[in-house]
Amino acid sequence: MDNTTYTCPSDYTPLSTSKPAEKPANSTVINMGPNAKPPKDYLIWSLCNTLYVNFCCLGFFALVYSVKARDQKVLGDLRAARDYSNKAKWYNILASGWNIIIPLLIIVLFVTGIVHLANVRGSYDFFGDEGYDNFMRLFRR
């Protein structure tokens, strides 16, 4: 709009008066309490769980909810960010639990298998005097 052709309407209201505004005699102050802390997004934890083992895609689900929590935090929707953050935390807990339990289970099974094979006599006597020969005999015909 060009300023030269614009005319002010006759019934306009000015935004400010020429007199300085007076302070009101009575004022009310409402303390709303401290601002709520924004929720954590657990992004680093989710990345670690995604890259390590990632049993049943739990780490990936945690990563998705972490990114959603971060997006909602940036947008200012703290309630949705808190919900996504809570889901990301629980998926991370599940993924971390599986990431610890599965390798421990494999180690325990391996050790019990070795102990069992060490105590068995006969065709599976891998750890006896002729252990290597007994082991290789299983694969020969």
Coordinates of C-alpha atoms in Angstrom, one line a residue, residues 6 16 22 28 34 38 58 60 94 104 106 120 131 134 141:
Y6 CA -3.6 6.1 2.2
S16 CA -1.3 5.8 22.8
E22 CA -0.4 6.7 35.3
T28 CA -2.3 -7.6 41.9
P34 CA 8.6 -22.0 39.1
P38 CA 11.4 -29.4 30.1
L58 CA 13.3 -51.6 21.0
F60 CA 14.7 -47.9 17.3
L94 CA 13.6 -52.5 28.0
L104 CA 25.0 -62.8 29.7
I106 CA 25.0 -66.5 25.8
V120 CA 31.0 -86.3 29.5
G131 CA 40.5 -84.2 22.5
N134 CA 37.8 -87.0 19.1
R141 CA 32.9 -90.3 7.7

